[in-house]
Amino acid sequence: MEDFHYVAYAQEVIFGPGSVGRLGETVERLGAQRIMLCTSRSLRAGGYVATMESILGSRLVAIFDEVLPHVQDVQAEEASAFAEGKQIDAVIGLGGGSPLGMAKAVAYELEKRARPLPHPSTLASQPLVPVVAIPTTYAGSEMTAVFGITHTREKPPRKITVSDAKIVPKIVLYDPNLTLDLPPALTASTGINALAHCIEALYSRTRHPLSTAAAVSAVRHIAEALPVCYAQGSDLDARTQMLIGAHLAGRSLADVTMGLHHGLCHVLGGTANVPHGIANSIILPHAMRFNAEMTAQQLLPAAEALGVRVEELSPVAAVEAAAQKVFDLVGQMKLPQHLRDVGVREADLSEFAQMAFRNRTVHNNPRPVTDAGEIERLLRAAW
Ligand code: NAD
């Protein structure tokens, strides 16, 4: 695949232990005077909201600290109305992918209200309300111009994705100190989410040299650092390496299309309410096997980084061995390995397969998916 085409976004990325201390100077450069903070309860409990308050002072005019998983439409409407009332000029997402997604949803909604047409934009231009992202998990949303939102009024509820160049975080502050108290289960599941970004970027139909380079490097960082972070969360060196891996994984995903794996995770998250990292952990080995025949060459560097002796195996066998390594790693980190363990009912698998089949990402899967029955078979294997 020699031809490629992608849109890269202008972002300022600041990485390093203690970098959150640079938040004041960065919002100063943005010229922001009326800032909103989107975060979740456990981040307030951990004292991070107080840190934001002391850094931002009177510039922090709105705090929305109740963000629930999977960005629910009702909450996004509430947060956007709150933001509009406070006339904010920047929004900070602090936490995992959900608060970061909420910050993007608020920026998107305010943009849409102020400039109804043309919308959405694909090329970066000055956003009305810039997003600042401070991630505390490995989900990678800080590097993308996309957010997922769950339409809770539909029966069953349905998660969709929204893309717009204007919502890509203009400033990303990575501070590994903020991840030191991320509990082992969330370390593990959001770490596997980062690994999934690499796998889907490596075999993406729209991959390009930069996405591939970022993904391969990310897998190396994650394979080495994730088990250490899981076992010894306070190890700052391992946390730093893992956050670099998550950054590279997010970068690899930022400008390529995702496939079946992500489509399925959105159905499982939005409709069955499975936490995103857990859905990723269960589905990833199955998605790798499903795509192995068509994508073995692209996945070989990932297989090698995961410890597979690729020189001793055929490419397809190496990818299957890598899928088994991921499955084993998920088990070693005591995450659920089966959909039946997380409350998914066998009777719903057929409907979930139908929903996924209608999802755009499934049609971008490297192995063409021609009917919902193929997806149902994958789901049954994962159940
Ligand atoms: P999350 O944001 O829902 O957070 C999960 C839990 O982790 C929450 O209870 C939160 O309070 C807690 N938490 C976060 N940081 C913590 C810390 N440092 N210490 C203690 N607790 C902490 O979960 P997530 O897996 O980070 O993100 C998943 C969401 O992000 C999904 O909605 C998914 O669709 C989205 N996502 C989007 C992209 C994108 O590119 N737009 C990429 C990946 C994920």
Coordinates of C-alpha atoms and ligand atoms in Angstrom, one line a residue:
M1 CA 0.0 0.0 0.0
E2 CA 2.0 3.0 -1.3
D3 CA -0.7 5.6 -1.7
F4 CA -1.9 7.4 1.4
H5 CA -3.8 10.5 2.5
Y6 CA -4.4 11.8 5.9
V7 CA -5.3 15.1 7.8
A8 CA -2.9 15.9 10.7
Y9 CA -4.0 18.3 13.4
A10 CA -2.0 21.1 15.0
Q11 CA -1.7 20.2 18.7
E12 CA 0.7 21.3 21.4
V13 CA 1.7 18.2 23.5
I14 CA 3.5 18.7 26.8
F15 CA 4.7 15.5 28.4
G16 CA 6.5 14.8 31.7
P17 CA 6.1 14.3 35.4
G18 CA 5.0 17.6 36.9
S19 CA 3.8 19.0 33.6
V20 CA 0.3 19.8 35.1
G21 CA 2.1 22.7 36.8
R22 CA 2.4 24.2 33.3
L23 CA -1.4 24.4 32.8
G24 CA -1.5 28.1 33.9
E25 CA 1.0 29.3 31.3
T26 CA -0.7 27.2 28.6
V27 CA -4.2 28.6 29.1
E28 CA -2.6 32.0 29.3
R29 CA -1.2 31.5 25.8
L30 CA -4.7 30.4 24.6
G31 CA -6.0 33.7 26.0
A32 CA -8.7 31.8 27.9
Q33 CA -10.4 33.8 30.7
R34 CA -13.6 31.7 31.3
I35 CA -12.7 28.1 31.5
M36 CA -14.9 25.0 32.1
L37 CA -13.6 21.8 33.6
C38 CA -15.2 18.4 32.7
T39 CA -14.2 15.5 34.9
S40 CA -15.5 12.6 36.9
R41 CA -16.2 12.0 40.6
S42 CA -13.1 9.9 41.3
L43 CA -10.9 12.6 40.0
R44 CA -12.5 15.1 42.5
A45 CA -12.1 12.5 45.3
G46 CA -8.4 12.2 44.3
G47 CA -7.9 15.9 44.9
Y48 CA -7.3 16.8 41.2
V49 CA -10.2 19.2 41.0
A50 CA -8.7 21.2 43.9
T51 CA -5.4 21.2 42.0
M52 CA -7.1 22.7 39.0
E53 CA -8.9 25.3 41.1
S54 CA -5.6 26.4 42.7
I55 CA -3.9 26.7 39.3
L56 CA -6.7 28.4 37.4
G57 CA -8.1 30.6 40.1
S58 CA -10.9 32.9 39.0
R59 CA -10.5 31.8 35.3
L60 CA -12.2 28.5 36.3
V61 CA -15.9 29.6 36.0
A62 CA -17.6 26.2 35.6
I63 CA -17.0 22.7 36.9
F64 CA -18.9 19.7 35.6
D65 CA -17.6 16.8 37.6
E66 CA -20.3 14.1 37.2
V67 CA -19.3 12.7 33.8
L68 CA -20.6 9.2 33.4
P69 CA -19.0 6.5 31.1
H70 CA -19.7 6.5 27.4
V71 CA -20.7 10.2 27.2
Q72 CA -24.5 10.2 27.5
D73 CA -26.5 12.5 25.3
V74 CA -28.6 13.8 28.2
Q75 CA -25.5 14.8 30.2
A76 CA -23.9 16.3 27.1
E77 CA -26.9 18.6 26.7
E78 CA -26.8 19.5 30.3
A79 CA -23.1 20.3 30.2
S80 CA -23.4 22.3 27.0
A81 CA -26.3 24.4 28.4
F82 CA -24.2 25.0 31.6
A83 CA -21.2 26.0 29.4
E84 CA -23.3 28.4 27.3
G85 CA -24.8 30.0 30.4
K86 CA -21.3 30.6 31.8
Q87 CA -20.0 32.0 28.4
I88 CA -16.9 29.8 28.5
D89 CA -14.0 30.4 26.1
A90 CA -12.1 27.1 26.7
V91 CA -12.9 23.7 28.1
I92 CA -10.6 21.3 29.9
G93 CA -11.2 17.5 29.9
L94 CA -9.5 15.9 32.9
G95 CA -9.6 12.2 33.4
G96 CA -10.3 9.2 31.2
G97 CA -11.8 9.0 27.8
S98 CA -15.3 9.9 29.1
P99 CA -14.5 13.4 30.5
L100 CA -12.3 14.1 27.5
G101 CA -15.2 13.1 25.3
M102 CA -17.5 15.3 27.3
A103 CA -15.2 18.3 26.8
K104 CA -15.2 17.7 23.0
A105 CA -19.0 17.3 23.0
V106 CA -19.4 20.7 24.8
A107 CA -17.0 22.3 22.3
Y108 CA -18.8 20.7 19.4
E109 CA -22.2 21.8 20.6
L110 CA -21.2 25.4 21.3
E111 CA -19.5 25.6 17.8
K112 CA -22.6 24.2 16.2
R113 CA -24.9 26.7 17.9
A114 CA -22.7 29.7 17.0
R115 CA -21.8 28.7 13.4
P116 CA -24.5 26.4 12.1
L117 CA -23.0 26.2 8.6
P118 CA -20.7 25.0 7.3
H119 CA -20.4 22.1 9.8
P120 CA -18.7 19.8 10.5
S121 CA -15.2 20.8 9.4
T122 CA -12.5 18.3 8.3
L123 CA -9.6 20.7 8.1
A124 CA -8.4 22.4 11.3
S125 CA -9.3 26.0 11.7
Q126 CA -9.6 28.2 14.8
P127 CA -12.1 26.6 17.2
L128 CA -14.6 28.8 19.0
V129 CA -14.0 26.9 22.3
P130 CA -10.6 25.2 22.3
V131 CA -10.3 21.9 24.2
V132 CA -7.4 21.2 26.6
A133 CA -6.9 17.5 27.5
I134 CA -5.3 16.2 30.6
P135 CA -5.6 12.4 30.4
T136 CA -5.3 10.1 33.5
T137 CA -6.0 6.8 31.7
Y138 CA -4.5 5.2 28.6
A139 CA -7.6 5.6 26.4
G140 CA -5.9 8.0 24.0
S141 CA -8.9 10.3 23.2
E142 CA -6.6 13.4 23.7
M143 CA -5.0 12.8 20.3
T144 CA -8.2 12.5 18.2
A145 CA -10.8 14.7 16.7
V146 CA -13.5 12.2 17.6
F147 CA -15.9 11.5 20.5
G148 CA -18.4 8.8 21.1
I149 CA -21.8 9.8 22.3
T150 CA -24.6 7.4 23.5
H151 CA -28.1 8.1 22.4
T152 CA -29.9 7.0 25.6
R153 CA -33.4 7.9 24.4
E154 CA -33.3 5.2 21.6
K155 CA -34.4 1.7 22.4
P156 CA -32.0 0.1 22.8
P157 CA -29.5 2.9 23.5
R158 CA -26.9 3.4 20.7
K159 CA -23.4 4.8 20.8
I160 CA -22.2 6.7 17.7
T161 CA -19.1 8.7 16.9
V162 CA -18.8 12.3 15.9
S163 CA -15.8 13.7 14.1
D164 CA -14.8 17.3 13.7
A165 CA -11.3 18.9 13.3
K166 CA -12.3 21.8 15.6
I167 CA -12.6 19.5 18.6
V168 CA -9.2 18.0 18.5
P169 CA -7.5 19.1 21.8
K170 CA -5.3 22.1 21.1
I171 CA -3.2 21.4 24.2
V172 CA -2.5 18.0 25.6
L173 CA -0.8 17.8 29.0
Y174 CA 0.5 14.4 29.9
D175 CA 1.6 14.1 33.5
P176 CA 2.5 10.5 34.6
N177 CA 2.1 11.6 38.2
L178 CA -1.7 11.8 37.6
T179 CA -1.7 8.1 36.7
L180 CA 0.1 6.8 39.8
D181 CA -3.2 6.1 41.6
L182 CA -5.1 4.7 38.6
P183 CA -6.3 1.4 40.1
P184 CA -4.9 -1.9 38.7
A185 CA -8.1 -3.0 36.9
L186 CA -8.4 0.4 35.1
T187 CA -4.7 0.4 34.3
A188 CA -5.1 -3.0 32.7
S189 CA -8.3 -2.4 30.8
T190 CA -7.4 1.1 29.4
G191 CA -3.9 -0.2 28.6
I192 CA -5.5 -3.0 26.5
N193 CA -7.6 -0.2 24.9
A194 CA -4.3 1.5 23.9
L195 CA -3.0 -1.8 22.5
A196 CA -6.2 -2.1 20.4
H197 CA -5.6 1.3 18.9
C198 CA -2.2 0.0 17.6
I199 CA -3.6 -3.2 16.2
E200 CA -6.4 -1.4 14.4
A201 CA -4.1 1.3 13.1
L202 CA -1.6 -1.3 11.8
Y203 CA -4.1 -3.0 9.6
S204 CA -6.3 0.1 8.9
R205 CA -7.3 0.5 5.3
T206 CA -6.1 4.1 5.6
R207 CA -2.8 3.5 7.4
H208 CA 0.2 5.5 6.4
P209 CA 3.9 5.5 7.3
L210 CA 3.4 7.8 10.4
S211 CA 0.5 5.8 11.8
T212 CA 2.4 2.6 11.4
A213 CA 5.6 3.9 13.0
A214 CA 3.6 5.3 16.0
A215 CA 1.7 2.0 16.4
V216 CA 4.8 -0.2 16.3
S217 CA 6.6 2.0 18.8
A218 CA 3.5 2.1 21.0
V219 CA 3.2 -1.7 21.1
R220 CA 6.8 -2.0 22.3
H221 CA 6.2 0.5 25.1
I222 CA 2.9 -1.1 26.2
A223 CA 4.2 -4.7 26.1
E224 CA 7.0 -3.7 28.4
A225 CA 5.4 -1.2 30.7
L226 CA 1.8 -2.4 31.1
P227 CA 2.5 -5.5 33.3
V228 CA 4.7 -3.4 35.5
C229 CA 2.2 -0.7 35.9
Y230 CA -0.5 -3.3 36.7
A231 CA 1.7 -5.0 39.4
Q232 CA 3.4 -1.8 40.8
G233 CA 1.2 1.2 40.1
S234 CA 3.5 3.6 41.9
D235 CA 6.5 2.9 39.6
L236 CA 6.9 6.3 38.0
D237 CA 9.3 5.1 35.3
A238 CA 6.9 2.4 34.2
R239 CA 4.0 4.8 34.3
T240 CA 5.9 7.3 32.2
Q241 CA 6.8 4.6 29.6
M242 CA 3.1 3.4 29.5
L243 CA 1.8 7.0 29.0
I244 CA 4.3 7.4 26.1
G245 CA 2.8 4.2 24.7
A246 CA -0.7 5.5 25.1
H247 CA 0.3 8.8 23.5
L248 CA 1.8 7.0 20.5
A249 CA -1.2 4.6 20.3
G250 CA -3.6 7.6 20.3
R251 CA -1.5 9.3 17.6
S252 CA -1.6 6.1 15.5
L253 CA -5.4 6.1 15.7
A254 CA -5.8 9.9 15.2
D255 CA -5.9 10.0 11.4
V256 CA -6.8 6.4 10.2
T257 CA -10.1 4.6 10.0
M258 CA -10.9 2.0 12.7
G259 CA -12.4 -1.5 11.9
L260 CA -14.6 -4.2 13.3
H261 CA -13.0 -4.2 16.7
H262 CA -14.0 -0.6 17.5
G263 CA -17.4 -1.0 16.0
L264 CA -18.1 -4.0 18.3
C265 CA -16.8 -2.2 21.3
H266 CA -19.2 0.7 20.7
V267 CA -22.2 -1.6 20.5
L268 CA -21.1 -3.4 23.7
G269 CA -20.4 -0.1 25.5
G270 CA -23.4 2.0 24.3
T271 CA -26.0 -0.7 24.3
A272 CA -24.8 -3.3 26.9
N273 CA -23.0 -0.7 29.0
V274 CA -19.8 -2.7 29.2
P275 CA -16.9 -0.4 30.2
H276 CA -14.9 0.6 27.1
G277 CA -11.6 -0.9 28.3
I278 CA -13.3 -4.2 29.3
A279 CA -15.0 -4.5 25.9
N280 CA -11.6 -3.9 24.3
S281 CA -10.0 -6.5 26.5
I282 CA -12.5 -9.2 25.6
I283 CA -12.9 -8.5 21.9
L284 CA -9.3 -7.7 20.8
P285 CA -8.0 -11.3 20.6
H286 CA -11.1 -12.3 18.6
A287 CA -10.7 -9.3 16.2
M288 CA -7.1 -10.2 15.6
R289 CA -7.9 -13.8 14.8
F290 CA -10.8 -12.7 12.5
N291 CA -8.5 -10.4 10.5
A292 CA -5.4 -12.6 10.7
E293 CA -5.4 -14.0 7.2
M294 CA -5.7 -10.6 5.5
T295 CA -3.5 -8.6 7.9
A296 CA -0.7 -10.9 9.0
Q297 CA 2.1 -8.9 7.3
Q298 CA 1.0 -5.6 8.9
L299 CA 0.6 -7.2 12.4
L300 CA 4.0 -9.0 12.4
P301 CA 5.9 -6.2 14.2
A302 CA 3.2 -6.1 16.9
A303 CA 3.4 -9.9 17.3
E304 CA 7.2 -9.6 17.7
A305 CA 6.8 -6.8 20.2
L306 CA 4.4 -9.0 22.2
G307 CA 7.0 -11.7 22.5
V308 CA 6.0 -14.0 19.6
R309 CA 9.0 -15.7 17.9
V310 CA 7.8 -14.7 14.5
E311 CA 10.8 -16.2 12.6
E312 CA 9.7 -19.7 13.7
L313 CA 6.1 -19.3 12.5
S314 CA 4.1 -18.5 9.4
P315 CA 2.8 -14.9 9.4
V316 CA -0.8 -16.0 10.1
A317 CA 0.3 -18.4 12.9
A318 CA 2.4 -15.6 14.4
V319 CA -0.7 -13.3 14.5
E320 CA -2.7 -16.1 16.1
A321 CA 0.0 -16.6 18.7
A322 CA -0.1 -12.8 19.3
A323 CA -3.9 -13.0 19.8
Q324 CA -3.3 -15.7 22.4
K325 CA -0.7 -13.6 24.1
V326 CA -3.2 -10.7 24.4
F327 CA -5.9 -13.2 25.7
D328 CA -3.4 -14.5 28.3
L329 CA -2.3 -11.0 29.3
V330 CA -5.9 -10.0 29.9
G331 CA -6.3 -13.1 32.1
Q332 CA -3.0 -12.4 34.0
M333 CA -4.3 -8.9 34.8
K334 CA -7.5 -10.5 36.2
L335 CA -9.7 -8.8 33.6
P336 CA -12.8 -10.6 32.3
Q337 CA -12.1 -12.7 29.2
H338 CA -15.6 -13.5 28.2
L339 CA -18.8 -11.5 27.4
R340 CA -20.8 -13.7 29.7
D341 CA -18.7 -12.5 32.6
V342 CA -19.8 -8.9 32.2
G343 CA -23.5 -9.3 32.0
V344 CA -24.0 -9.7 28.3
R345 CA -26.9 -12.0 27.5
E346 CA -26.4 -14.7 24.9
A347 CA -29.9 -13.9 23.6
D348 CA -28.7 -10.4 22.6
L349 CA -25.7 -11.4 20.5
S350 CA -27.7 -11.7 17.3
E351 CA -29.1 -8.1 17.7
F352 CA -25.6 -6.8 18.7
A353 CA -24.2 -8.3 15.5
Q354 CA -26.9 -6.6 13.4
M355 CA -26.2 -3.3 15.1
A356 CA -22.5 -3.6 14.5
F357 CA -23.1 -4.6 10.9
R358 CA -24.7 -1.2 10.4
N359 CA -21.8 0.6 12.0
R360 CA -19.4 2.5 9.6
T361 CA -16.3 1.1 11.2
V362 CA -17.3 -2.5 10.4
H363 CA -17.4 -1.5 6.7
N364 CA -13.9 -0.2 7.0
N365 CA -12.6 -3.5 8.4
P366 CA -9.6 -4.8 6.4
R367 CA -11.4 -8.2 6.0
P368 CA -14.7 -7.4 4.3
V369 CA -17.6 -8.3 6.5
T370 CA -20.4 -9.4 4.1
D371 CA -23.1 -10.4 6.6
A372 CA -24.0 -10.0 10.2
G373 CA -23.7 -13.8 10.7
E374 CA -19.9 -13.5 10.6
I375 CA -20.0 -10.9 13.4
E376 CA -22.4 -13.1 15.4
R377 CA -19.9 -16.0 15.2
L378 CA -17.2 -13.8 16.5
L379 CA -19.4 -12.6 19.4
R380 CA -20.4 -16.2 20.2
A381 CA -16.7 -17.1 20.4
A382 CA -16.1 -14.1 22.7
W383 CA -19.2 -15.0 24.9
Ligands
NAD1 P1 -13.6 6.5 31.7 O1 -13.2 7.9 31.2 O2 -15.1 6.2 31.6 O3 -13.1 6.3 33.1 C1 -13.3 5.1 33.8 C2 -13.1 5.3 35.3 O4 -11.8 5.6 35.6 C3 -14.0 6.4 35.9 O5 -14.6 5.9 37.0 C4 -12.9 7.4 36.3 O6 -13.3 8.3 37.3 C5 -11.7 6.6 36.6 N1 -10.4 7.2 36.6 C6 -9.9 7.9 35.6 N2 -8.6 8.3 35.9 C7 -8.4 7.9 37.2 C8 -7.3 8.0 38.0 N3 -6.2 8.6 37.7 N4 -7.4 7.5 39.3 C9 -8.5 6.9 39.7 N5 -9.6 6.7 38.8 C10 -9.5 7.2 37.6 O7 -12.9 5.3 30.9 P2 -11.7 5.3 29.7 O8 -11.5 3.9 29.5 O9 -10.6 6.2 30.1 O10 -12.5 6.0 28.5 C11 -13.5 5.3 27.8 C12 -14.3 6.3 27.0 O11 -13.4 7.0 26.1 C13 -15.3 5.6 26.1 O12 -16.5 6.4 26.1 C14 -14.6 5.6 24.8 O13 -15.6 5.5 23.7 C15 -13.9 6.9 24.8 N6 -12.7 6.8 23.9 C16 -12.6 7.7 22.9 C17 -11.5 7.8 22.1 C18 -11.4 8.8 21.0 O14 -10.6 8.8 20.2 N7 -12.4 9.7 21.0 C19 -10.5 6.9 22.3 C20 -10.6 5.9 23.3 C21 -11.7 5.9 24.2

